[in-house]
Coordinates of C-alpha atoms in Angstrom, one line a residue:
M1 CA 59.8 6.9 75.5
R2 CA 63.1 7.6 73.8
A3 CA 63.6 11.0 72.1
M4 CA 64.7 11.2 68.5
R5 CA 68.4 10.4 67.7
P6 CA 70.7 11.9 65.1
D7 CA 70.8 8.6 63.1
Q8 CA 67.0 9.1 62.4
Q9 CA 67.5 12.0 60.1
P10 CA 66.3 10.0 57.0
R11 CA 63.0 9.3 58.8
L12 CA 62.6 13.0 59.6
Q13 CA 63.1 13.8 55.9
Q14 CA 60.5 11.1 54.9
L15 CA 57.9 12.4 57.4
L16 CA 58.4 16.0 56.2
Q17 CA 58.0 15.1 52.6
Q18 CA 54.9 13.0 53.3
G19 CA 53.3 15.6 55.5
L20 CA 53.9 18.6 53.2
A21 CA 52.6 16.6 50.3
A22 CA 49.4 15.8 52.3
A23 CA 49.0 19.5 53.1
G24 CA 49.4 20.4 49.4
V25 CA 52.4 22.7 49.9
L26 CA 55.4 22.6 47.7
G27 CA 58.2 23.4 50.1
G28 CA 59.3 23.7 53.7
A29 CA 62.1 23.0 56.2
A30 CA 62.5 21.6 59.7
A31 CA 65.1 21.1 62.3
V32 CA 65.3 19.1 65.5
V33 CA 67.7 20.4 68.2
S34 CA 68.9 19.7 71.7
A35 CA 70.6 22.2 74.0
T36 CA 74.0 21.5 72.5
Q37 CA 73.5 20.6 68.8
V38 CA 71.3 20.4 65.8
I39 CA 70.3 16.8 65.8
A40 CA 68.7 16.6 62.3
T41 CA 67.4 18.8 59.5
A42 CA 65.1 18.3 56.5
Q43 CA 64.0 20.4 53.6
V44 CA 61.5 19.9 50.8
G45 CA 61.1 21.8 47.5
D46 CA 62.9 25.1 47.0
M47 CA 62.9 26.0 50.7
Q48 CA 66.5 26.0 51.9
L49 CA 67.6 25.9 55.6
S50 CA 69.2 29.3 55.2
D51 CA 66.1 31.0 53.6
P52 CA 64.5 33.7 55.8
M53 CA 60.8 33.6 56.2
M54 CA 58.3 35.8 58.1
L55 CA 57.4 33.9 61.2
G56 CA 54.0 35.1 62.2
S57 CA 53.1 34.7 65.8
T58 CA 56.1 32.6 66.8
S59 CA 57.7 36.0 66.9
K60 CA 55.8 36.5 70.2
S61 CA 58.1 34.1 72.1
I62 CA 61.1 36.3 71.1
T63 CA 59.3 39.4 72.3
G64 CA 58.4 37.5 75.5
Q65 CA 62.0 36.6 76.1
A66 CA 63.1 40.2 75.6
V67 CA 60.6 41.3 78.3
R68 CA 61.8 38.5 80.6
Q69 CA 65.5 39.5 80.1
L70 CA 64.8 43.1 81.0
A71 CA 62.8 42.0 84.0
E72 CA 65.6 39.8 85.2
Q73 CA 67.9 42.9 84.9
G74 CA 65.5 44.9 87.1
L75 CA 64.6 47.2 84.3
I76 CA 60.9 46.1 84.0
D77 CA 58.6 45.2 86.9
L78 CA 56.3 42.5 85.5
H79 CA 53.7 43.3 88.2
A80 CA 53.5 47.0 87.4
P81 CA 50.8 48.3 85.1
L82 CA 51.9 48.6 81.5
R83 CA 50.8 52.2 81.5
T84 CA 53.5 52.9 84.1
Y85 CA 55.9 52.6 81.1
L86 CA 53.6 53.4 78.1
Q87 CA 51.1 56.0 79.2
G88 CA 49.3 55.9 75.9
A89 CA 48.7 52.1 75.8
K90 CA 45.1 51.4 75.2
V91 CA 44.8 48.5 77.8
L92 CA 42.9 48.4 81.0
P93 CA 44.4 50.9 83.4
D94 CA 45.5 48.3 85.9
A95 CA 46.7 45.7 83.4
T96 CA 50.2 44.7 84.3
V97 CA 53.1 43.8 82.0
R98 CA 52.6 40.2 83.0
E99 CA 48.9 40.3 82.1
V100 CA 49.7 41.9 78.8
A101 CA 52.1 39.0 78.1
Q102 CA 49.3 36.6 79.0
H103 CA 46.8 38.3 76.7
R104 CA 44.7 39.4 79.7
S105 CA 45.0 43.2 79.2
G106 CA 41.4 43.7 78.1
L107 CA 42.4 44.1 74.5
R108 CA 40.3 42.2 71.9
S109 CA 41.8 40.8 68.7
D110 CA 40.8 43.9 66.7
S111 CA 42.4 46.2 69.4
T112 CA 39.1 47.4 70.9
L113 CA 38.9 47.3 74.7
A114 CA 36.8 45.0 76.9
K115 CA 36.0 45.6 80.5
N116 CA 37.6 42.5 82.1
K117 CA 40.8 40.5 81.9
K118 CA 39.5 37.4 80.3
F119 CA 42.0 35.7 78.0
R120 CA 41.7 37.3 74.6
Y121 CA 44.5 36.8 72.0
A122 CA 45.4 40.2 70.5
N123 CA 48.5 41.1 68.4
Q124 CA 48.4 44.6 69.9
N125 CA 49.5 43.2 73.3
Y126 CA 52.8 42.2 71.8
N127 CA 53.1 45.3 69.7
Y128 CA 52.9 47.2 73.0
L129 CA 55.5 44.9 74.6
G130 CA 57.8 45.6 71.7
E131 CA 57.4 49.3 72.4
L132 CA 58.2 48.6 76.0
V133 CA 61.4 46.8 75.1
E134 CA 62.4 49.8 73.0
Q135 CA 61.7 52.3 75.7
V136 CA 63.4 50.5 78.5
S137 CA 66.5 49.3 76.5
G138 CA 67.0 52.4 74.4
L139 CA 67.3 50.3 71.3
P140 CA 65.1 49.7 68.3
F141 CA 63.2 46.4 68.8
L142 CA 65.0 44.5 66.0
E143 CA 68.4 45.7 67.1
Y144 CA 67.7 44.5 70.7
V145 CA 66.7 41.1 69.4
Q146 CA 69.7 40.8 67.2
R147 CA 72.1 41.8 70.0
N148 CA 70.5 39.8 72.8
I149 CA 68.4 36.9 71.4
A150 CA 68.8 36.0 67.8
P151 CA 71.6 37.6 65.7
G152 CA 70.2 36.2 62.5
A153 CA 66.7 37.6 63.0
G154 CA 65.4 40.2 60.5
A155 CA 62.4 42.1 59.3
S156 CA 62.8 42.1 55.5
A157 CA 60.3 39.4 54.7
H158 CA 60.2 36.4 52.5
Y159 CA 56.5 36.7 51.8
G160 CA 55.8 33.1 50.5
H161 CA 52.6 32.0 48.9
G162 CA 48.9 32.5 49.7
G163 CA 46.2 30.2 48.7
I164 CA 42.6 30.5 47.4
F165 CA 40.3 27.5 46.7
G166 CA 43.4 25.3 46.5
H167 CA 45.4 27.4 44.1
W168 CA 48.7 29.1 45.2
Y169 CA 49.7 32.7 44.3
R170 CA 52.7 34.8 45.4
A171 CA 51.7 36.6 48.6
R172 CA 51.6 40.4 48.4
K173 CA 53.8 42.5 50.6
F174 CA 52.2 44.3 53.5
S175 CA 53.2 47.0 55.8
T176 CA 54.6 46.0 59.2
D177 CA 55.1 49.6 60.6
R178 CA 53.5 50.9 63.8
S179 CA 50.2 51.4 62.2
S180 CA 49.9 47.7 61.1
W181 CA 48.0 44.9 62.9
I182 CA 51.1 42.7 62.4
Q183 CA 54.4 44.2 63.5
P184 CA 57.7 42.5 64.2
P185 CA 57.0 42.0 68.0
S186 CA 53.7 40.3 67.3
G187 CA 54.4 38.5 64.0
A188 CA 56.6 40.1 61.4
L189 CA 60.1 38.9 62.5
T190 CA 61.9 36.8 59.9
M191 CA 64.3 33.9 60.5
S192 CA 65.8 31.1 58.6
T193 CA 65.4 27.5 59.8
L194 CA 69.0 27.5 61.0
T195 CA 68.6 30.8 62.9
A196 CA 65.4 29.5 64.5
A197 CA 67.1 26.3 65.4
Q198 CA 69.8 28.2 67.3
Y199 CA 67.2 30.2 69.1
L200 CA 65.5 27.0 70.3
Q201 CA 68.9 25.6 71.4
D202 CA 69.4 28.7 73.5
Q203 CA 66.0 28.2 75.1
L204 CA 66.8 24.6 76.0
A205 CA 70.3 25.6 77.3
Q206 CA 68.9 27.9 80.0
P207 CA 66.4 27.3 82.8
L208 CA 63.8 28.7 80.4
L209 CA 60.4 28.2 80.6
R210 CA 59.9 29.5 83.9
I211 CA 57.0 30.7 81.9
D212 CA 54.3 32.4 83.9
A213 CA 51.3 31.2 81.9
A214 CA 47.6 31.8 82.5
P215 CA 44.8 29.4 81.5
A216 CA 43.5 29.7 78.0
D217 CA 41.7 26.4 77.5
H218 CA 39.5 26.1 74.3
S219 CA 40.6 29.4 72.8
P220 CA 41.2 29.2 69.1
A221 CA 44.7 30.6 69.8
V222 CA 45.5 27.6 71.9
A223 CA 43.6 24.8 70.1
G224 CA 45.4 22.9 67.4
I225 CA 48.6 20.9 68.1
F226 CA 47.9 18.4 71.0
G227 CA 44.4 19.6 71.7
E228 CA 42.5 22.5 73.0
L229 CA 43.8 22.7 76.6
G230 CA 46.7 24.9 77.5
N231 CA 48.1 28.0 79.2
Y232 CA 49.5 31.1 77.6
G233 CA 52.3 33.3 78.7
F234 CA 55.2 35.4 77.2
G235 CA 54.7 34.1 73.7
W236 CA 54.5 30.4 74.5
I237 CA 51.5 28.0 74.8
E238 CA 52.1 25.5 77.6
K239 CA 50.6 22.0 77.1
E240 CA 50.9 18.6 78.7
H241 CA 51.4 15.6 76.5
A242 CA 52.6 12.1 77.4
G243 CA 53.8 13.2 80.8
H244 CA 55.8 16.1 79.4
K245 CA 55.4 19.8 79.4
I246 CA 55.6 21.2 75.9
Y247 CA 56.0 24.8 75.1
L248 CA 54.9 25.7 71.5
H249 CA 53.5 28.3 69.3
S250 CA 52.2 28.4 65.7
G251 CA 52.7 31.4 63.4
K252 CA 50.3 32.2 60.6
V253 CA 50.6 35.2 58.2
P254 CA 49.3 35.5 54.6
G255 CA 51.9 33.4 52.8
A256 CA 53.7 31.5 55.6
T257 CA 53.2 29.1 58.5
S258 CA 55.7 28.3 61.3
V259 CA 55.8 26.2 64.4
F260 CA 58.3 26.4 67.3
A261 CA 58.2 23.8 70.1
V262 CA 60.5 22.8 73.0
I263 CA 60.2 19.8 75.3
P264 CA 62.6 20.6 78.2
G265 CA 62.1 17.2 79.8
L266 CA 63.5 15.5 76.7
D267 CA 66.0 18.2 75.8
R268 CA 64.4 18.5 72.3
G269 CA 63.1 21.3 70.2
L270 CA 61.5 21.5 66.8
V271 CA 61.2 24.3 64.2
L272 CA 59.1 24.0 61.1
L273 CA 59.0 26.8 58.5
V274 CA 56.7 26.5 55.5
P275 CA 56.5 29.5 53.1
Y276 CA 52.8 28.7 52.3
G277 CA 49.7 29.9 54.0
E278 CA 46.1 29.0 53.3
F279 CA 44.2 29.7 56.5
L280 CA 41.2 27.4 55.9
C281 CA 43.0 24.4 54.5
A282 CA 46.7 24.0 54.2
T283 CA 47.7 25.9 57.4
P284 CA 45.7 23.6 59.7
L285 CA 47.2 20.6 57.9
V286 CA 50.7 22.0 58.4
E287 CA 49.9 22.1 62.1
K288 CA 49.0 18.5 62.0
V289 CA 52.3 17.8 60.3
A290 CA 54.0 19.6 63.1
E291 CA 52.2 17.5 65.6
A292 CA 53.2 14.3 63.8
L293 CA 56.8 15.5 63.8
L294 CA 56.6 16.2 67.5
Q295 CA 55.4 12.6 68.1
F296 CA 58.4 11.4 66.2
V297 CA 60.8 13.6 68.1
M298 CA 59.3 12.4 71.4
G299 CA 59.8 8.7 70.4
E300 CA 56.0 8.0 70.0
E301 CA 54.1 6.3 67.2
V302 CA 53.3 8.8 64.5
T303 CA 49.5 9.0 64.4
S304 CA 48.7 12.6 63.5
M305 CA 50.1 12.8 60.0
P306 CA 47.3 13.9 57.6
A307 CA 46.5 11.5 54.8
V308 CA 47.9 12.3 51.4
G309 CA 45.2 13.7 49.2
R310 CA 42.2 12.8 51.3
D311 CA 42.3 15.3 54.2
R312 CA 43.0 18.2 51.8
R313 CA 40.3 17.2 49.4
V314 CA 37.8 16.9 52.2
R315 CA 38.6 20.3 53.6
H316 CA 38.2 21.9 50.1
W317 CA 34.9 20.1 49.6
K318 CA 33.7 21.5 52.9
I319 CA 34.9 25.0 51.9
G320 CA 33.2 24.8 48.5
A321 CA 30.0 23.5 50.0
A322 CA 30.0 26.4 52.6
C323 CA 30.6 28.9 49.8
F324 CA 27.8 27.6 47.6
A325 CA 25.5 27.5 50.6
G326 CA 26.3 31.1 51.4
L327 CA 25.5 32.1 47.8
A328 CA 22.2 30.1 47.8
V329 CA 21.2 31.8 51.1
A330 CA 22.0 35.3 49.6
I331 CA 20.0 34.6 46.5
G332 CA 17.1 33.1 48.5
L333 CA 17.0 36.2 50.7
A334 CA 17.0 38.4 47.6
M335 CA 14.1 36.5 46.1
L336 CA 12.1 36.5 49.3
S337 CA 12.6 40.3 49.9
R338 CA 11.4 40.9 46.3
W339 CA 8.4 38.7 46.9
V340 CA 7.4 40.6 50.1
Q341 CA 7.9 43.8 48.2
L342 CA 10.9 44.9 50.3
P343 CA 13.5 44.7 47.4
W344 CA 16.5 46.0 49.4
L345 CA 15.9 43.8 52.5
G346 CA 18.0 40.9 51.1
L347 CA 20.9 43.2 50.3
V348 CA 20.7 44.8 53.8
I349 CA 20.8 41.3 55.4
V350 CA 23.8 40.2 53.4
I351 CA 25.7 43.4 54.3
A352 CA 24.6 43.0 58.0
G353 CA 25.9 39.4 57.9
A354 CA 29.3 40.5 56.6
V355 CA 29.6 43.2 59.3
G356 CA 28.5 40.7 61.9
F357 CA 31.3 38.2 60.8
R358 CA 33.8 41.1 61.1
V359 CA 32.7 41.9 64.6
V360 CA 32.6 38.2 65.8
S361 CA 35.9 37.3 64.3
G362 CA 37.6 40.3 65.9
T363 CA 39.8 40.7 62.8
P364 CA 40.3 43.9 60.9
T365 CA 38.5 43.7 57.5
R366 CA 41.7 44.1 55.4
W367 CA 43.2 41.1 57.2
I368 CA 40.2 39.0 56.8
I369 CA 40.5 39.5 53.1
R370 CA 44.2 38.6 53.2
F371 CA 43.8 35.5 55.4
V372 CA 40.5 34.2 54.0
P373 CA 40.3 35.5 50.4
E374 CA 37.6 32.9 49.7
L375 CA 35.2 34.8 52.0
F376 CA 35.8 38.0 50.1
V377 CA 35.1 36.3 46.8
V378 CA 31.8 34.8 48.2
L379 CA 30.8 38.1 49.7
V380 CA 31.3 40.0 46.4
L381 CA 29.4 37.3 44.5
A382 CA 26.6 37.3 47.0
L383 CA 26.2 41.1 46.7
L384 CA 26.2 40.9 42.9
C385 CA 23.7 38.1 42.9
T386 CA 21.5 39.9 45.4
L387 CA 21.6 43.1 43.3
A388 CA 20.8 41.1 40.1
V389 CA 17.7 39.7 41.7
V390 CA 16.6 43.0 43.2
V391 CA 17.2 45.1 40.1

C-alpha cells in the first residue's frame, strides 16, 4: 500500500468533482496533508480553500486537544470528576473528565441524565469541556484555541445551504451561545480548508493520538465511514482499516458537512469541507465521498464513491415513500377513529407519535426541524389531514 503522492493532485480534483456531483452538492474543498506539507488540494464550485465554514462536530477534536494540553501541563486531572472543576455540571457525580471526553458521563443527546455510563453521544459533554478549558486556562475558549491550537479558527459562521426534498436553500443563522445545543466546543467552530489542513499537520507532527478512546461500536455517532465499529475519545473516532489505525470525525450542522481524518501510520491526513447539509440524503453521501477519498489517500482501489445520480435518486425515493406512508397512516388512523366514534383518537395518536420520535431521537425539537425539515413538513400535513377528516 502506497500513500498518495503530490503528483496525484489531478486525481484528487477528479474524485472530489465526481463525488460532490453524486451527492448533489454544488461546492466543497479538500486537502491532503503530511506532517510537513500540504500534499494536494482540490476545490469545486464557489467554495475556496480560504473560505471559513462552520465545522460541526469536528470541532470536538479541537476541544479534546485543548483538554489534553492542559492535562499535560498538570492543570487538569483527567481522572478527577468533572464536578471537581464545574460544580454545576449536570453529569453523573463521579463522571471523570476522561469519561466526559468519551461520552460516558451519563448525559443523553438531549442533555437529560441517565443512571449509568454507557456510551451516549451528547454535545453537552463537549460544551462542558469548553467551560473547563475556560476555567482552567483563564481564557475565553475561542481565544485559547487561537493561541494554542489553530490561529485561524473562528466562530463567525459561514452558514452554507440546507436541503429539503432535494432542493437547496440558504441556511438560517442560529445562536451558538451558552444556551444553545451547538456551541463552539461541540460544533460551532469555523475554519477554512487551509486552516484545518494546518491543524491536521500539527496533529501528525506530534505523538498525537495517544487517544484514550472507549468502545462505541454500532452507535450512530460512530457508524458511517469505514463501518460501524470504533472507539471514541477526546473528539476522535478510532477505527481500524487495512491494517492501519485511522482517527476521524464527521461534522454535521444545518448547512454544512465536514470530515477530518488522520492516518499516523501513513503520515497522511484529509480534510473535507462542504457548505451543504441535507441530513437524510446529501450528508451521508458526502461521508461516502470522504471514505472514497481516504481510500485514494491510502493507496487503495476507490470502491466507496457514490454513483452519480443513482444513489441520490434512490435515497430521495425512499424519503418520499416514507413521507407518503406517514401521511397515509395518519389519514387511516383519523378515518378509523371517526368510524369507532372516537374522532380525536387519530389526532392524539399522531401527536403521541411525534412526541415519541422526539424522545427516541434524543434531539431537541427545534434542532429536529433544522436537521430534518422534511419530518416537520410531514408532521404538519399529517395533523392537517387528520383534522380535516375528524372535523
